Structures are given as structure tokens and as C-alpha cells.
N, CA, C and O atoms as a printed pandas DataFrame, in Angstrom:
     atom_number atom_name residue_name chain_id  residue_number  x_coord  y_coord  z_coord
0              1         N          MET        A               1    0.864   -1.170    0.000
1              2        CA          MET        A               1    0.000    0.000    0.000
2              3         C          MET        A               1    0.913    1.236    0.000
3              4         O          MET        A               1    1.866    1.316    0.775
4              5         N          ASN        A               2    0.609    2.178   -0.866
5              6        CA          ASN        A               2    1.466    3.354   -0.920
6              7         C          ASN        A               2    1.172    4.306    0.232
7              8         O          ASN        A               2    0.165    4.166    0.926
8              9         N          THR        A               3    2.047    5.256    0.424
9             10        CA          THR        A               3    1.974    6.163    1.564
10            11         C          THR        A               3    0.697    6.984    1.564
11            12         O          THR        A               3    0.100    7.189    2.621
12            13         N          ILE        A               4    0.269    7.452    0.422
13            14        CA          ILE        A               4   -0.944    8.265    0.327
14            15         C          ILE        A               4   -2.168    7.442    0.700
15            16         O          ILE        A               4   -3.026    7.898    1.456
16            17         N          ALA        A               5   -2.244    6.238    0.170
17            18        CA          ALA        A               5   -3.382    5.368    0.481
18            19         C          ALA        A               5   -3.403    5.021    1.972
19            20         O          ALA        A               5   -4.468    4.978    2.586
20            21         N          LEU        A               6   -2.236    4.776    2.545
21            22        CA          LEU        A               6   -2.142    4.444    3.966
22            23         C          LEU        A               6   -2.600    5.629    4.825
23            24         O          LEU        A               6   -3.347    5.457    5.789
24            25         N          ALA        A               7   -2.150    6.814    4.469
25            26        CA          ALA        A               7   -2.558    8.013    5.217
26            27         C          ALA        A               7   -4.060    8.222    5.110
27            28         O          ALA        A               7   -4.709    8.587    6.091
28            29         N          HIS        A               8   -4.612    7.996    3.936
29            30        CA          HIS        A               8   -6.053    8.152    3.739
30            31         C          HIS        A               8   -6.818    7.134    4.578
31            32         O          HIS        A               8   -7.823    7.470    5.206
32            33         N          THR        A               9   -6.349    5.907    4.588
33            34        CA          THR        A               9   -6.985    4.848    5.370
34            35         C          THR        A               9   -6.943    5.181    6.864
35            36         O          THR        A               9   -7.929    4.981    7.574
36            37         N          GLN        A              10   -5.808    5.685    7.336
37            38        CA          GLN        A              10   -5.685    6.054    8.747
38            39         C          GLN        A              10   -6.598    7.225    9.092
39            40         O          GLN        A              10   -7.191    7.257   10.170
40            41         N          ALA        A              11   -6.710    8.185    8.178
41            42        CA          ALA        A              11   -7.586    9.334    8.414
42            43         C          ALA        A              11   -9.043    8.887    8.501
43            44         O          ALA        A              11   -9.790    9.362    9.355
44            45         N          LEU        A              12   -9.444    7.983    7.626
45            46        CA          LEU        A              12  -10.820    7.466    7.657
46            47         C          LEU        A              12  -11.089    6.705    8.951
47            48         O          LEU        A              12  -12.162    6.823    9.543
48            49         N          LYS        A              13  -10.107    5.926    9.377
49            50        CA          LYS        A              13  -10.251    5.177   10.626
50            51         C          LYS        A              13  -10.430    6.141   11.802
51            52         O          LYS        A              13  -11.285    5.915   12.658
52            53         N          GLN        A              14   -9.634    7.209   11.850
53            54        CA          GLN        A              14   -9.746    8.170   12.936
54            55         C          GLN        A              14  -11.094    8.886   12.886
55            56         O          GLN        A              14  -11.689    9.152   13.931
56            57         N          GLN        A              15  -11.577    9.197   11.700
57            58        CA          GLN        A              15  -12.885    9.848   11.565
58            59         C          GLN        A              15  -13.992    8.935   12.091
59            60         O          GLN        A              15  -14.903    9.395   12.779
60            61         N          ARG        A              16  -13.914    7.645   11.767
61            62        CA          ARG        A              16  -14.908    6.685   12.257
62            63         C          ARG        A              16  -14.835    6.556   13.775
63            64         O          ARG        A              16  -15.865    6.498   14.446
64            65         N          GLN        A              17  -13.624    6.511   14.312
65            66        CA          GLN        A              17  -13.457    6.406   15.761
66            67         C          GLN        A              17  -14.001    7.646   16.463
67            68         O          GLN        A              17  -14.651    7.538   17.503
68            69         N          ALA        A              18  -13.740    8.813   15.902
69            70        CA          ALA        A              18  -14.236   10.055   16.502
70            71         C          ALA        A              18  -15.760   10.084   16.470
71            72         O          ALA        A              18  -16.394   10.477   17.449
72            73         N          ALA        A              19  -16.346    9.674   15.360
73            74        CA          ALA        A              19  -17.810    9.648   15.247
74            75         C          ALA        A              19  -18.402    8.659   16.250
75            76         O          ALA        A              19  -19.432    8.938   16.865
76            77         N          ALA        A              20  -17.755    7.509   16.415
77            78        CA          ALA        A              20  -18.236    6.512   17.377
78            79         C          ALA        A              20  -18.109    7.053   18.802
79            80         O          ALA        A              20  -18.998    6.836   19.625
80            81         N          TYR        A              21  -17.030    7.744   19.094
81            82        CA          TYR        A              21  -16.842    8.331   20.424
82            83         C          TYR        A              21  -17.960    9.326   20.723
83            84         O          TYR        A              21  -18.529    9.316   21.814
84            85         N          VAL        A              22  -18.271   10.179   19.759
85            86        CA          VAL        A              22  -19.333   11.171   19.943
86            87         C          VAL        A              22  -20.668   10.471   20.174
87            88         O          VAL        A              22  -21.434   10.868   21.053
88            89         N          ALA        A              23  -20.949    9.439   19.396
89            90        CA          ALA        A              23  -22.211    8.712   19.545
90            91         C          ALA        A              23  -22.340    8.112   20.945
91            92         O          ALA        A              23  -23.402    8.190   21.562
92            93         N          VAL        A              24  -21.266    7.518   21.439
93            94        CA          VAL        A              24  -21.295    6.922   22.781
94            95         C          VAL        A              24  -21.404    8.019   23.842
95            96         O          VAL        A              24  -22.175    7.891   24.793
96            97         N          ALA        A              25  -20.641    9.085   23.680
97            98        CA          ALA        A              25  -20.675   10.188   24.654
98            99         C          ALA        A              25  -22.068   10.782   24.755
99           100         O          ALA        A              25  -22.514   11.139   25.845
100          101         N          LEU        A              26  -22.760   10.890   23.625
101          102        CA          LEU        A              26  -24.116   11.446   23.651
102          103         C          LEU        A              26  -25.078   10.541   24.420
103          104         O          LEU        A              26  -26.102   11.009   24.918
104          105         N          LYS        A              27  -24.760    9.268   24.518
105          106        CA          LYS        A              27  -25.567    8.341   25.329
106          107         C          LYS        A              27  -25.183    8.418   26.799
107          108         O          LYS        A              27  -26.024    8.201   27.672
108          109         N          VAL        A              28  -23.919    8.724   27.082
109          110        CA          VAL        A              28  -23.410    8.755   28.449
110          111         C          VAL        A              28  -23.767   10.060   29.158
111          112         O          VAL        A              28  -24.079   10.050   30.349
112          113         N          ILE        A              29  -23.724   11.159   28.457
113          114        CA          ILE        A              29  -23.958   12.475   29.061
114          115         C          ILE        A              29  -25.245   12.519   29.885
115          116         O          ILE        A              29  -25.218   13.016   31.011
116          117         N          PRO        A              30  -26.365   12.020   29.372
117          118        CA          PRO        A              30  -27.607   12.083   30.166
118          119         C          PRO        A              30  -27.588   11.224   31.430
119          120         O          PRO        A              30  -28.490   11.341   32.261
120          121         N          LEU        A              31  -26.596   10.377   31.590
121          122        CA          LEU        A              31  -26.509    9.535   32.782
122          123         C          LEU        A              31  -25.945   10.280   33.988
123          124         O          LEU        A              31  -26.065    9.809   35.119
124          125         N          ALA        A              32  -25.333   11.436   33.755
125          126        CA          ALA        A              32  -24.763   12.215   34.859
126          127         C          ALA        A              32  -25.883   12.666   35.791
127          128         O          ALA        A              32  -26.932   13.129   35.343
128          129         N          LYS        A              33  -25.647   12.525   37.077
129          130        CA          LYS        A              33  -26.659   12.867   38.081
130          131         C          LYS        A              33  -26.565   14.321   38.543
131          132         O          LYS        A              33  -27.491   14.847   39.160
132          133         N          SER        A              34  -25.426   14.968   38.235
133          134        CA          SER        A              34  -25.247   16.365   38.643
134          135         C          SER        A              34  -24.259   17.047   37.705
135          136         O          SER        A              34  -23.552   16.396   36.935
136          137         N          ALA        A              35  -24.231   18.358   37.788
137          138        CA          ALA        A              35  -23.271   19.123   36.985
138          139         C          ALA        A              35  -21.845   18.751   37.381
139          140         O          ALA        A              35  -20.962   18.691   36.526
140          141         N          ASP        A              36  -21.613   18.501   38.667
141          142        CA          ASP        A              36  -20.276   18.103   39.112
142          143         C          ASP        A              36  -19.864   16.759   38.511
143          144         O          ASP        A              36  -18.717   16.587   38.100
144          145         N          ASP        A              37  -20.797   15.808   38.459
145          146        CA          ASP        A              37  -20.510   14.517   37.828
146          147         C          ASP        A              37  -20.130   14.710   36.365
147          148         O          ASP        A              37  -19.182   14.101   35.869
148          149         N          LEU        A              38  -20.875   15.557   35.694
149          150        CA          LEU        A              38  -20.628   15.806   34.281
150          151         C          LEU        A              38  -19.274   16.490   34.085
151          152         O          LEU        A              38  -18.527   16.143   33.170
152          153         N          ARG        A              39  -18.964   17.453   34.939
153          154        CA          ARG        A              39  -17.683   18.149   34.859
154          155         C          ARG        A              39  -16.529   17.166   35.076
155          156         O          ARG        A              39  -15.522   17.215   34.370
156          157         N          THR        A              40  -16.683   16.281   36.051
157          158        CA          THR        A              40  -15.654   15.273   36.314
158          159         C          THR        A              40  -15.461   14.380   35.096
159          160         O          THR        A              40  -14.331   14.129   34.677
160          161         N          TRP        A              41  -16.566   13.899   34.527
161          162        CA          TRP        A              41  -16.493   13.054   33.326
162          163         C          TRP        A              41  -15.795   13.813   32.205
163          164         O          TRP        A              41  -14.911   13.272   31.541
164          165         N          TRP        A              42  -16.192   15.068   31.994
165          166        CA          TRP        A              42  -15.621   15.875   30.905
166          167         C          TRP        A              42  -14.101   15.991   31.069
167          168         O          TRP        A              42  -13.355   15.824   30.104
168          169         N          ASN        A              43  -13.657   16.272   32.270
169          170        CA          ASN        A              43  -12.222   16.416   32.525
170          171         C          ASN        A              43  -11.485   15.093   32.352
171          172         O          ASN        A              43  -10.391   15.057   31.789
172          173         N          GLU        A              44  -12.081   14.011   32.833
173          174        CA          GLU        A              44  -11.456   12.692   32.705
174          175         C          GLU        A              44  -11.372   12.237   31.253
175          176         O          GLU        A              44  -10.460   11.496   30.886
176          177         N          GLU        A              45  -12.303   12.668   30.440
177          178        CA          GLU        A              45  -12.353   12.251   29.034
178          179         C          GLU        A              45  -11.515   13.129   28.106
179          180         O          GLU        A              45  -11.441   12.855   26.908
180          181         N          GLN        A              46  -10.896   14.156   28.625
181          182        CA          GLN        A              46  -10.133   15.081   27.796
182          183         C          GLN        A              46   -9.086   14.352   26.951
183          184         O          GLN        A              46   -8.958   14.621   25.756
184          185         N          GLN        A              47   -8.351   13.448   27.555
185          186        CA          GLN        A              47   -7.319   12.714   26.836
186          187         C          GLN        A              47   -7.931   11.866   25.715
187          188         O          GLN        A              47   -7.382   11.804   24.615
188          189         N          HIS        A              48   -9.061   11.216   25.992
189          190        CA          HIS        A              48   -9.700   10.380   24.977
190          191         C          HIS        A              48  -10.170   11.214   23.788
191          192         O          HIS        A              48  -10.039   10.803   22.635
192          193         N          ARG        A              49  -10.719   12.389   24.087
193          194        CA          ARG        A              49  -11.155   13.254   22.985
194          195         C          ARG        A              49   -9.983   13.596   22.088
195          196         O          ARG        A              49  -10.122   13.652   20.866
196          197         N          GLY        A              50   -8.828   13.823   22.695
197          198        CA          GLY        A              50   -7.634   14.113   21.908
198          199         C          GLY        A              50   -7.152   12.906   21.121
199          200         O          GLY        A              50   -6.754   13.031   19.963
200          201         N          GLU        A              51   -7.187   11.743   21.747
201          202        CA          GLU        A              51   -6.749   10.511   21.081
202          203         C          GLU        A              51   -7.598   10.199   19.857
203          204         O          GLU        A              51   -7.087    9.736   18.837
204          205         N          TYR        A              52   -8.895   10.453   19.965
205          206        CA          TYR        A              52   -9.796   10.148   18.861
206          207         C          TYR        A              52   -9.844   11.254   17.823
207          208         O          TYR        A              52  -10.480   11.096   16.780
208          209         N          GLY        A              53   -9.180   12.373   18.092
209          210        CA          GLY        A              53   -9.081   13.440   17.118
210          211         C          GLY        A              53  -10.414   14.083   16.781
211          212         O          GLY        A              53  -10.719   14.317   15.612
212          213         N          LEU        A              54  -11.205   14.367   17.803
213          214        CA          LEU        A              54  -12.493   15.016   17.557
214          215         C          LEU        A              54  -12.279   16.363   16.872
215          216         O          LEU        A              54  -11.341   17.098   17.183
216          217         N          THR        A              55  -13.151   16.658   15.956
217          218        CA          THR        A              55  -13.103   17.962   15.311
218          219         C          THR        A              55  -13.695   18.995   16.263
219          220         O          THR        A              55  -14.319   18.646   17.265
220          221         N          GLU        A              56  -13.494   20.242   15.945
221          222        CA          GLU        A              56  -14.084   21.303   16.761
222          223         C          GLU        A              56  -15.610   21.189   16.755
223          224         O          GLU        A              56  -16.256   21.408   17.779
224          225         N          ALA        A              57  -16.174   20.850   15.613
225          226        CA          ALA        A              57  -17.635   20.701   15.510
226          227         C          ALA        A              57  -18.123   19.562   16.404
227          228         O          ALA        A              57  -19.162   19.687   17.053
228          229         N          GLN        A              58  -17.385   18.460   16.442
229          230        CA          GLN        A              58  -17.780   17.339   17.293
230          231         C          GLN        A              58  -17.683   17.723   18.768
231          232         O          GLN        A              58  -18.564   17.382   19.558
232          233         N          ALA        A              59  -16.624   18.427   19.139
233          234        CA          ALA        A              59  -16.488   18.883   20.520
234          235         C          ALA        A              59  -17.632   19.834   20.871
235          236         O          ALA        A              59  -18.169   19.781   21.977
236          237         N          ASP        A              60  -18.004   20.701   19.933
237          238        CA          ASP        A              60  -19.111   21.628   20.167
238          239         C          ASP        A              60  -20.430   20.885   20.384
239          240         O          ASP        A              60  -21.255   21.310   21.193
240          241         N          ILE        A              61  -20.628   19.794   19.675
241          242        CA          ILE        A              61  -21.837   18.979   19.856
242          243         C          ILE        A              61  -21.876   18.439   21.289
243          244         O          ILE        A              61  -22.914   18.479   21.949
244          245         N          LEU        A              62  -20.738   17.939   21.757
245          246        CA          LEU        A              62  -20.688   17.396   23.118
246          247         C          LEU        A              62  -20.863   18.489   24.161
247          248         O          LEU        A              62  -21.547   18.287   25.165
248          249         N          ILE        A              63  -20.258   19.632   23.933
249          250        CA          ILE        A              63  -20.420   20.760   24.865
250          251         C          ILE        A              63  -21.885   21.167   24.938
251          252         O          ILE        A              63  -22.417   21.402   26.023
252          253         N          GLY        A              64  -22.531   21.251   23.788
253          254        CA          GLY        A              64  -23.953   21.600   23.765
254          255         C          GLY        A              64  -24.801   20.580   24.506
255          256         O          GLY        A              64  -25.725   20.948   25.231
256          257         N          ALA        A              65  -24.490   19.297   24.329
257          258        CA          ALA        A              65  -25.240   18.245   25.022
258          259         C          ALA        A              65  -25.023   18.337   26.533
259          260         O          ALA        A              65  -25.957   18.129   27.308
260          261         N          CYS        A              66  -23.802   18.645   26.951
261          262        CA          CYS        A              66  -23.518   18.809   28.381
262          263         C          CYS        A              66  -24.303   19.987   28.947
263          264         O          CYS        A              66  -24.924   19.881   30.004
264          265         N          ARG        A              67  -24.269   21.084   28.252
265          266        CA          ARG        A              67  -24.989   22.272   28.733
266          267         C          ARG        A              67  -26.485   22.001   28.832
267          268         O          ARG        A              67  -27.130   22.392   29.805
268          269         N          GLU        A              68  -27.031   21.336   27.829
269          270        CA          GLU        A              68  -28.456   21.026   27.838
270          271         C          GLU        A              68  -28.803   20.110   29.005
271          272         O          GLU        A              68  -29.830   20.300   29.656
272          273         N          HIS        A              69  -27.966   19.129   29.270
273          274        CA          HIS        A              69  -28.239   18.214   30.376
274          275         C          HIS        A              69  -28.169   18.952   31.716
275          276         O          HIS        A              69  -28.988   18.710   32.602
276          277         N          VAL        A              70  -27.208   19.836   31.861
277          278        CA          VAL        A              70  -27.101   20.613   33.098
278          279         C          VAL        A              70  -28.360   21.462   33.280
279          280         O          VAL        A              70  -28.865   21.593   34.395
280          281         N          ARG        A              71  -28.857   22.030   32.206
281          282        CA          ARG        A              71  -30.111   22.799   32.292
282          283         C          ARG        A              71  -31.261   21.903   32.756
283          284         O          ARG        A              71  -32.062   22.301   33.602
284          285         N          ARG        A              72  -31.336   20.693   32.198
285          286        CA          ARG        A              72  -32.393   19.752   32.597
286          287         C          ARG        A              72  -32.265   19.381   34.072
287          288         O          ARG        A              72  -33.265   19.146   34.751
288          289         N          LEU        A              73  -31.045   19.331   34.552
289          290        CA          LEU        A              73  -30.826   19.025   35.963
290          291         C          LEU        A              73  -31.190   20.203   36.856
291          292         O          LEU        A              73  -31.312   20.053   38.072
292          293         N          GLY        A              74  -31.361   21.363   36.257
293          294        CA          GLY        A              74  -31.713   22.558   37.016
294          295         C          GLY        A              74  -30.519   23.245   37.649
295          296         O          GLY        A              74  -30.674   24.049   38.568
296          297         N          GLU        A              75  -29.340   22.934   37.167
297          298        CA          GLU        A              75  -28.114   23.529   37.706
298          299         C          GLU        A              75  -27.522   24.470   36.663
299          300         O          GLU        A              75  -26.500   24.158   36.052
300          301         N          THR        A              76  -28.148   25.602   36.461
301          302        CA          THR        A              76  -27.771   26.460   35.349
302          303         C          THR        A              76  -26.791   27.569   35.679
303          304         O          THR        A              76  -26.334   28.260   34.768
304          305         N          ARG        A              77  -26.459   27.761   36.911
305          306        CA          ARG        A              77  -25.554   28.866   37.225
306          307         C          ARG        A              77  -24.129   28.538   36.764
307          308         O          ARG        A              77  -23.557   27.522   37.158
308          309         N          GLY        A              78  -23.576   29.402   35.935
309          310        CA          GLY        A              78  -22.214   29.256   35.465
310          311         C          GLY        A              78  -21.931   27.945   34.759
311          312         O          GLY        A              78  -20.945   27.276   35.069
312          313         N          VAL        A              79  -22.778   27.570   33.816
313          314        CA          VAL        A              79  -22.628   26.297   33.114
314          315         C          VAL        A              79  -21.384   26.334   32.246
315          316         O          VAL        A              79  -21.317   27.082   31.270
316          317         N          GLN        A              80  -20.394   25.519   32.608
317          318        CA          GLN        A              80  -19.175   25.392   31.823
318          319         C          GLN        A              80  -18.676   23.972   31.936
319          320         O          GLN        A              80  -18.138   23.595   32.977
320          321         N          PRO        A              81  -18.835   23.179   30.906
321          322        CA          PRO        A              81  -18.324   21.801   30.987
322          323         C          PRO        A              81  -16.808   21.778   31.092
323          324         O          PRO        A              81  -16.211   20.705   31.169
């Protein structure tokens, strides 16, 4: 396999992994019982988000989901995942 094809294959694999990570995270976020739980999860997952190469748009989707869940929990003061 030539270098270009290999790089393309690796890029596609990372895109699939990032999409799968986002899909799973969107299922996990609503499981948080409090804003503090969500903040802890967000901080602990920072390395994984980097490993999977999430795009800025994907990170924004997760941030929006976190903020929405915190609102549903009724903990809206200073919402910052």
C-alpha cells in the first residue's frame, strides 16, 4: 500500500473512531446525576477526545449536550463543561 493510500486509510479510521466516540458520549452524558458529575467526566475524558481526534464541531456537539443536560438538571448557574 502506498503512503498516500495508507494516510487516507488512517484518516478514515480516525474519523470513524471520533464519530463513534461522539455517539457513545451522547448516550453517556444524560446519565450524569449532577453538573459536578458531568464536569468530572468531561475532565477525565479530555485525553480520549484528543486521542480520537475530535473535530471542533464534534467537541461543540458534546459541549452543547452537556450544557443542555445541566439545564435539565436545574443547575444552570455558570454552566461550563
